[in-house]
PDB file of C-alpha atoms in Angstrom:
ATOM      1  CA  PRO V   1      -2.287 -19.398-116.066  1.00  0.00           C
ATOM      2  CA  GLY V   2       1.095 -18.234-113.948  1.00  0.00           C
ATOM      3  CA  VAL V   3       2.621 -19.967-111.354  1.00  0.00           C
ATOM      4  CA  PRO V   4       1.160 -19.614-108.109  1.00  0.00           C
ATOM      5  CA  PRO V   5       2.924 -17.153-105.408  1.00  0.00           C
ATOM      6  CA  ASP V   6       5.610 -18.591-102.683  1.00  0.00           C
ATOM      7  CA  THR V   7       2.893 -18.938 -99.506  1.00  0.00           C
ATOM      8  CA  ARG V   8       5.052 -21.052 -97.358  1.00  0.00           C
ATOM      9  CA  ALA V   9       7.954 -19.723 -94.703  1.00  0.00           C
ATOM     10  CA  PRO V  10      11.290 -20.948 -94.774  1.00  0.00           C
ATOM     11  CA  ARG V  11      12.428 -23.695 -92.546  1.00  0.00           C
ATOM     12  CA  ILE V  12      14.903 -22.580 -90.520  1.00  0.00           C
ATOM     13  CA  ARG V  13      17.452 -24.413 -87.818  1.00  0.00           C
ATOM     14  CA  LEU V  14      19.412 -23.121 -85.261  1.00  0.00           C
ATOM     15  CA  GLY V  15      22.224 -25.302 -83.575  1.00  0.00           C
ATOM     16  CA  ALA V  16      23.900 -24.600 -80.625  1.00  0.00           C
ATOM     17  CA  LEU V  17      25.701 -25.851 -77.470  1.00  0.00           C
ATOM     18  CA  ARG V  18      23.802 -25.466 -74.782  1.00  0.00           C
ATOM     19  CA  ARG V  19      26.331 -24.568 -72.557  1.00  0.00           C
ATOM     20  CA  GLN V  20      29.461 -22.286 -74.362  1.00  0.00           C
ATOM     21  CA  PRO V  21      32.820 -20.929 -73.120  1.00  0.00           C
ATOM     22  CA  ALA V  22      31.506 -17.240 -73.716  1.00  0.00           C
ATOM     23  CA  LEU V  23      34.467 -15.307 -72.420  1.00  0.00           C
ATOM     24  CA  ARG V  24      36.612 -17.083 -74.387  1.00  0.00           C
ATOM     25  CA  GLN V  25      35.095 -17.486 -77.681  1.00  0.00           C
ATOM     26  CA  HIS V  26      33.908 -13.633 -76.494  1.00  0.00           C
ATOM     27  CA  GLY V  27      29.957 -14.525 -77.220  1.00  0.00           C
ATOM     28  CA  PHE V  28      27.983 -17.098 -78.478  1.00  0.00           C
ATOM     29  CA  ARG V  29      28.507 -19.697 -81.535  1.00  0.00           C
ATOM     30  CA  VAL V  30      25.298 -21.052 -82.922  1.00  0.00           C
ATOM     31  CA  SER V  31      24.531 -22.701 -86.513  1.00  0.00           C
ATOM     32  CA  VAL V  32      22.148 -21.941 -89.175  1.00  0.00           C
ATOM     33  CA  ARG V  33      20.238 -23.796 -91.821  1.00  0.00           C
ATOM     34  CA  CYS V  34      17.563 -23.308 -93.819  1.00  0.00           C
ATOM     35  CA  ASP V  35      15.525 -25.375 -96.641  1.00  0.00           C
ATOM     36  CA  GLU V  36      15.160 -22.784 -99.453  1.00  0.00           C
ATOM     37  CA  PRO V  37      17.866 -19.684-100.226  1.00  0.00           C
ATOM     38  CA  CYS V  38      17.154 -16.645 -97.912  1.00  0.00           C
ATOM     39  CA  GLY V  39      18.469 -13.883 -95.830  1.00  0.00           C
ATOM     40  CA  ALA V  40      19.083 -14.657 -91.807  1.00  0.00           C
ATOM     41  CA  THR V  41      19.184 -12.289 -89.143  1.00  0.00           C
ATOM     42  CA  VAL V  42      21.056 -13.527 -86.084  1.00  0.00           C
ATOM     43  CA  THR V  43      19.963 -11.200 -82.415  1.00  0.00           C
ATOM     44  CA  GLY V  44      20.852 -12.339 -79.006  1.00  0.00           C
ATOM     45  CA  THR V  45      19.675 -10.916 -75.827  1.00  0.00           C
ATOM     46  CA  VAL V  46      21.922 -12.043 -72.398  1.00  0.00           C
ATOM     47  CA  ARG V  47      20.542 -12.215 -69.103  1.00  0.00           C
ATOM     48  CA  ILE V  48      22.397 -12.173 -65.908  1.00  0.00           C
ATOM     49  CA  ALA V  49      20.439 -13.618 -63.042  1.00  0.00           C
ATOM     50  CA  GLY V  50      19.899 -11.305 -59.971  1.00  0.00           C
ATOM     51  CA  SER V  51      20.494  -8.985 -62.007  1.00  0.00           C
ATOM     52  CA  LYS V  52      17.496  -6.792 -63.805  1.00  0.00           C
ATOM     53  CA  ARG V  53      19.737  -5.596 -66.937  1.00  0.00           C
ATOM     54  CA  VAL V  54      19.955  -7.305 -70.221  1.00  0.00           C
ATOM     55  CA  PHE V  55      22.905  -6.854 -73.173  1.00  0.00           C
ATOM     56  CA  VAL V  56      21.965  -7.427 -76.065  1.00  0.00           C
ATOM     57  CA  LEU V  57      24.440  -9.118 -78.507  1.00  0.00           C
ATOM     58  CA  ALA V  58      25.786  -7.308 -81.911  1.00  0.00           C
ATOM     59  CA  ARG V  59      23.124  -8.622 -84.629  1.00  0.00           C
ATOM     60  CA  VAL V  60      24.108 -10.602 -87.623  1.00  0.00           C
ATOM     61  CA  VAL V  61      23.092 -10.497 -91.058  1.00  0.00           C
ATOM     62  CA  ARG V  62      23.770 -13.773 -93.436  1.00  0.00           C
ATOM     63  CA  GLN V  63      22.750 -14.977 -96.627  1.00  0.00           C
ATOM     64  CA  LEU V  64      22.406 -19.029 -96.718  1.00  0.00           C
ATOM     65  CA  ALA V  65      22.151 -21.424 -99.102  1.00  0.00           C
ATOM     66  CA  ALA V  66      19.612 -24.018 -99.340  1.00  0.00           C
ATOM     67  CA  ASP V  67      20.473 -26.819 -97.134  1.00  0.00           C
ATOM     68  CA  LYS V  68      24.104 -25.053 -96.317  1.00  0.00           C
ATOM     69  CA  ARG V  69      24.663 -24.942 -92.726  1.00  0.00           C
ATOM     70  CA  VAL V  70      26.422 -21.475 -91.840  1.00  0.00           C
ATOM     71  CA  LYS V  71      28.128 -21.213 -88.859  1.00  0.00           C
ATOM     72  CA  VAL V  72      27.570 -17.338 -86.816  1.00  0.00           C
ATOM     73  CA  LYS V  73      29.324 -15.718 -84.459  1.00  0.00           C
ATOM     74  CA  LEU V  74      27.215 -13.468 -81.892  1.00  0.00           C
ATOM     75  CA  ARG V  75      29.842 -10.873 -80.431  1.00  0.00           C
ATOM     76  CA  ALA V  76      29.334  -9.206 -76.667  1.00  0.00           C
ATOM     77  CA  SER V  77      30.037  -6.036 -76.203  1.00  0.00           C
ATOM     78  CA  ASN V  78      33.309  -5.479 -73.397  1.00  0.00           C
ATOM     79  CA  ARG V  79      30.579  -4.500 -71.016  1.00  0.00           C
ATOM     80  CA  ALA V  80      28.540  -7.022 -71.653  1.00  0.00           C
ATOM     81  CA  ARG V  81      31.637  -9.274 -71.068  1.00  0.00           C
ATOM     82  CA  ARG V  82      32.882  -7.713 -68.204  1.00  0.00           C
ATOM     83  CA  ALA V  83      29.200  -8.500 -66.371  1.00  0.00           C
ATOM     84  CA  ILE V  84      29.512 -12.118 -67.757  1.00  0.00           C
ATOM     85  CA  ARG V  85      32.891 -12.471 -66.374  1.00  0.00           C
ATOM     86  CA  SER V  86      32.168 -10.882 -62.895  1.00  0.00           C
ATOM     87  CA  ALA V  87      28.872 -12.720 -62.623  1.00  0.00           C
ATOM     88  CA  LEU V  88      30.678 -15.921 -63.879  1.00  0.00           C
ATOM     89  CA  ARG V  89      32.689 -15.472 -60.369  1.00  0.00           C
ATOM     90  CA  ARG V  90      30.102 -15.075 -57.897  1.00  0.00           C
ATOM     91  CA  HIS V  91      28.222 -18.639 -59.472  1.00  0.00           C
ATOM     92  CA  ARG V  92      25.624 -16.652 -61.090  1.00  0.00           C
ATOM     93  CA  ARG V  93      23.470 -18.204 -63.616  1.00  0.00           C
ATOM     94  CA  VAL V  94      24.180 -16.354 -67.544  1.00  0.00           C
ATOM     95  CA  THR V  95      22.053 -17.223 -69.700  1.00  0.00           C
ATOM     96  CA  ALA V  96      20.836 -16.045 -73.954  1.00  0.00           C
ATOM     97  CA  LYS V  97      18.746 -15.890 -76.082  1.00  0.00           C
ATOM     98  CA  LEU V  98      19.620 -16.175 -79.809  1.00  0.00           C
ATOM     99  CA  SER V  99      17.075 -16.029 -82.628  1.00  0.00           C
ATOM    100  CA  VAL V 100      17.115 -16.316 -85.902  1.00  0.00           C
ATOM    101  CA  VAL V 101      14.588 -14.965 -88.749  1.00  0.00           C
ATOM    102  CA  GLY V 102      14.714 -16.403 -92.297  1.00  0.00           C
ATOM    103  CA  ARG V 103      13.035 -14.735 -95.129  1.00  0.00           C
ATOM    104  CA  ASP V 104      13.020 -16.200 -98.415  1.00  0.00           C
ATOM    105  CA  ALA V 105      12.973 -14.125-102.054  1.00  0.00           C
ATOM    106  CA  ALA V 106       8.932 -13.759-101.252  1.00  0.00           C
ATOM    107  CA  GLY V 107       8.889 -12.350 -98.215  1.00  0.00           C
ATOM    108  CA  ASN V 108       7.618 -15.379 -95.767  1.00  0.00           C
ATOM    109  CA  ALA V 109       9.471 -15.199 -92.643  1.00  0.00           C
ATOM    110  CA  GLY V 110      10.451 -18.828 -90.628  1.00  0.00           C
ATOM    111  CA  ARG V 111      12.133 -18.048 -86.848  1.00  0.00           C
ATOM    112  CA  ALA V 112      14.357 -20.274 -84.444  1.00  0.00           C
ATOM    113  CA  SER V 113      15.255 -19.566 -80.902  1.00  0.00           C
ATOM    114  CA  ARG V 114      17.183 -21.548 -78.753  1.00  0.00           C
ATOM    115  CA  LYS V 115      18.444 -20.602 -74.640  1.00  0.00           C
ATOM    116  CA  VAL V 116      21.738 -21.404 -74.330  1.00  0.00           C
ATOM    117  CA  ARG V 117      24.110 -20.996 -70.960  1.00  0.00           C
ATOM    118  CA  ALA V 118      27.268 -19.309 -70.496  1.00  0.00           C
ATOM    119  CA  ARG V 119      30.501 -20.767 -68.643  1.00  0.00           C
TER     120      ARG V 119
END
């Protein structure tokens, strides 16, 4: 008899400050940790209160070692940074939803997400 197949999804942990200086760091920063070796895809969207427009942050793909924290920066486009700057000047709430999907060697997917505010 062979080894049973891996059916457990990797446990992904996503860490980020709840309020981040998005303009100064040209996007948002998160830390990602996986309990087993996996590949992680980090994505994000930015919403501005009072606007229907949604801005997509640059996607980042990384390989993660088991239980090692990796810092990831999701960059905002120039158009998104201009919109964030304008919204913050007008005292509008700017929120970003950051998501990560981690896949192990067997193809099992684990997910985590977090909302952060720009200041």
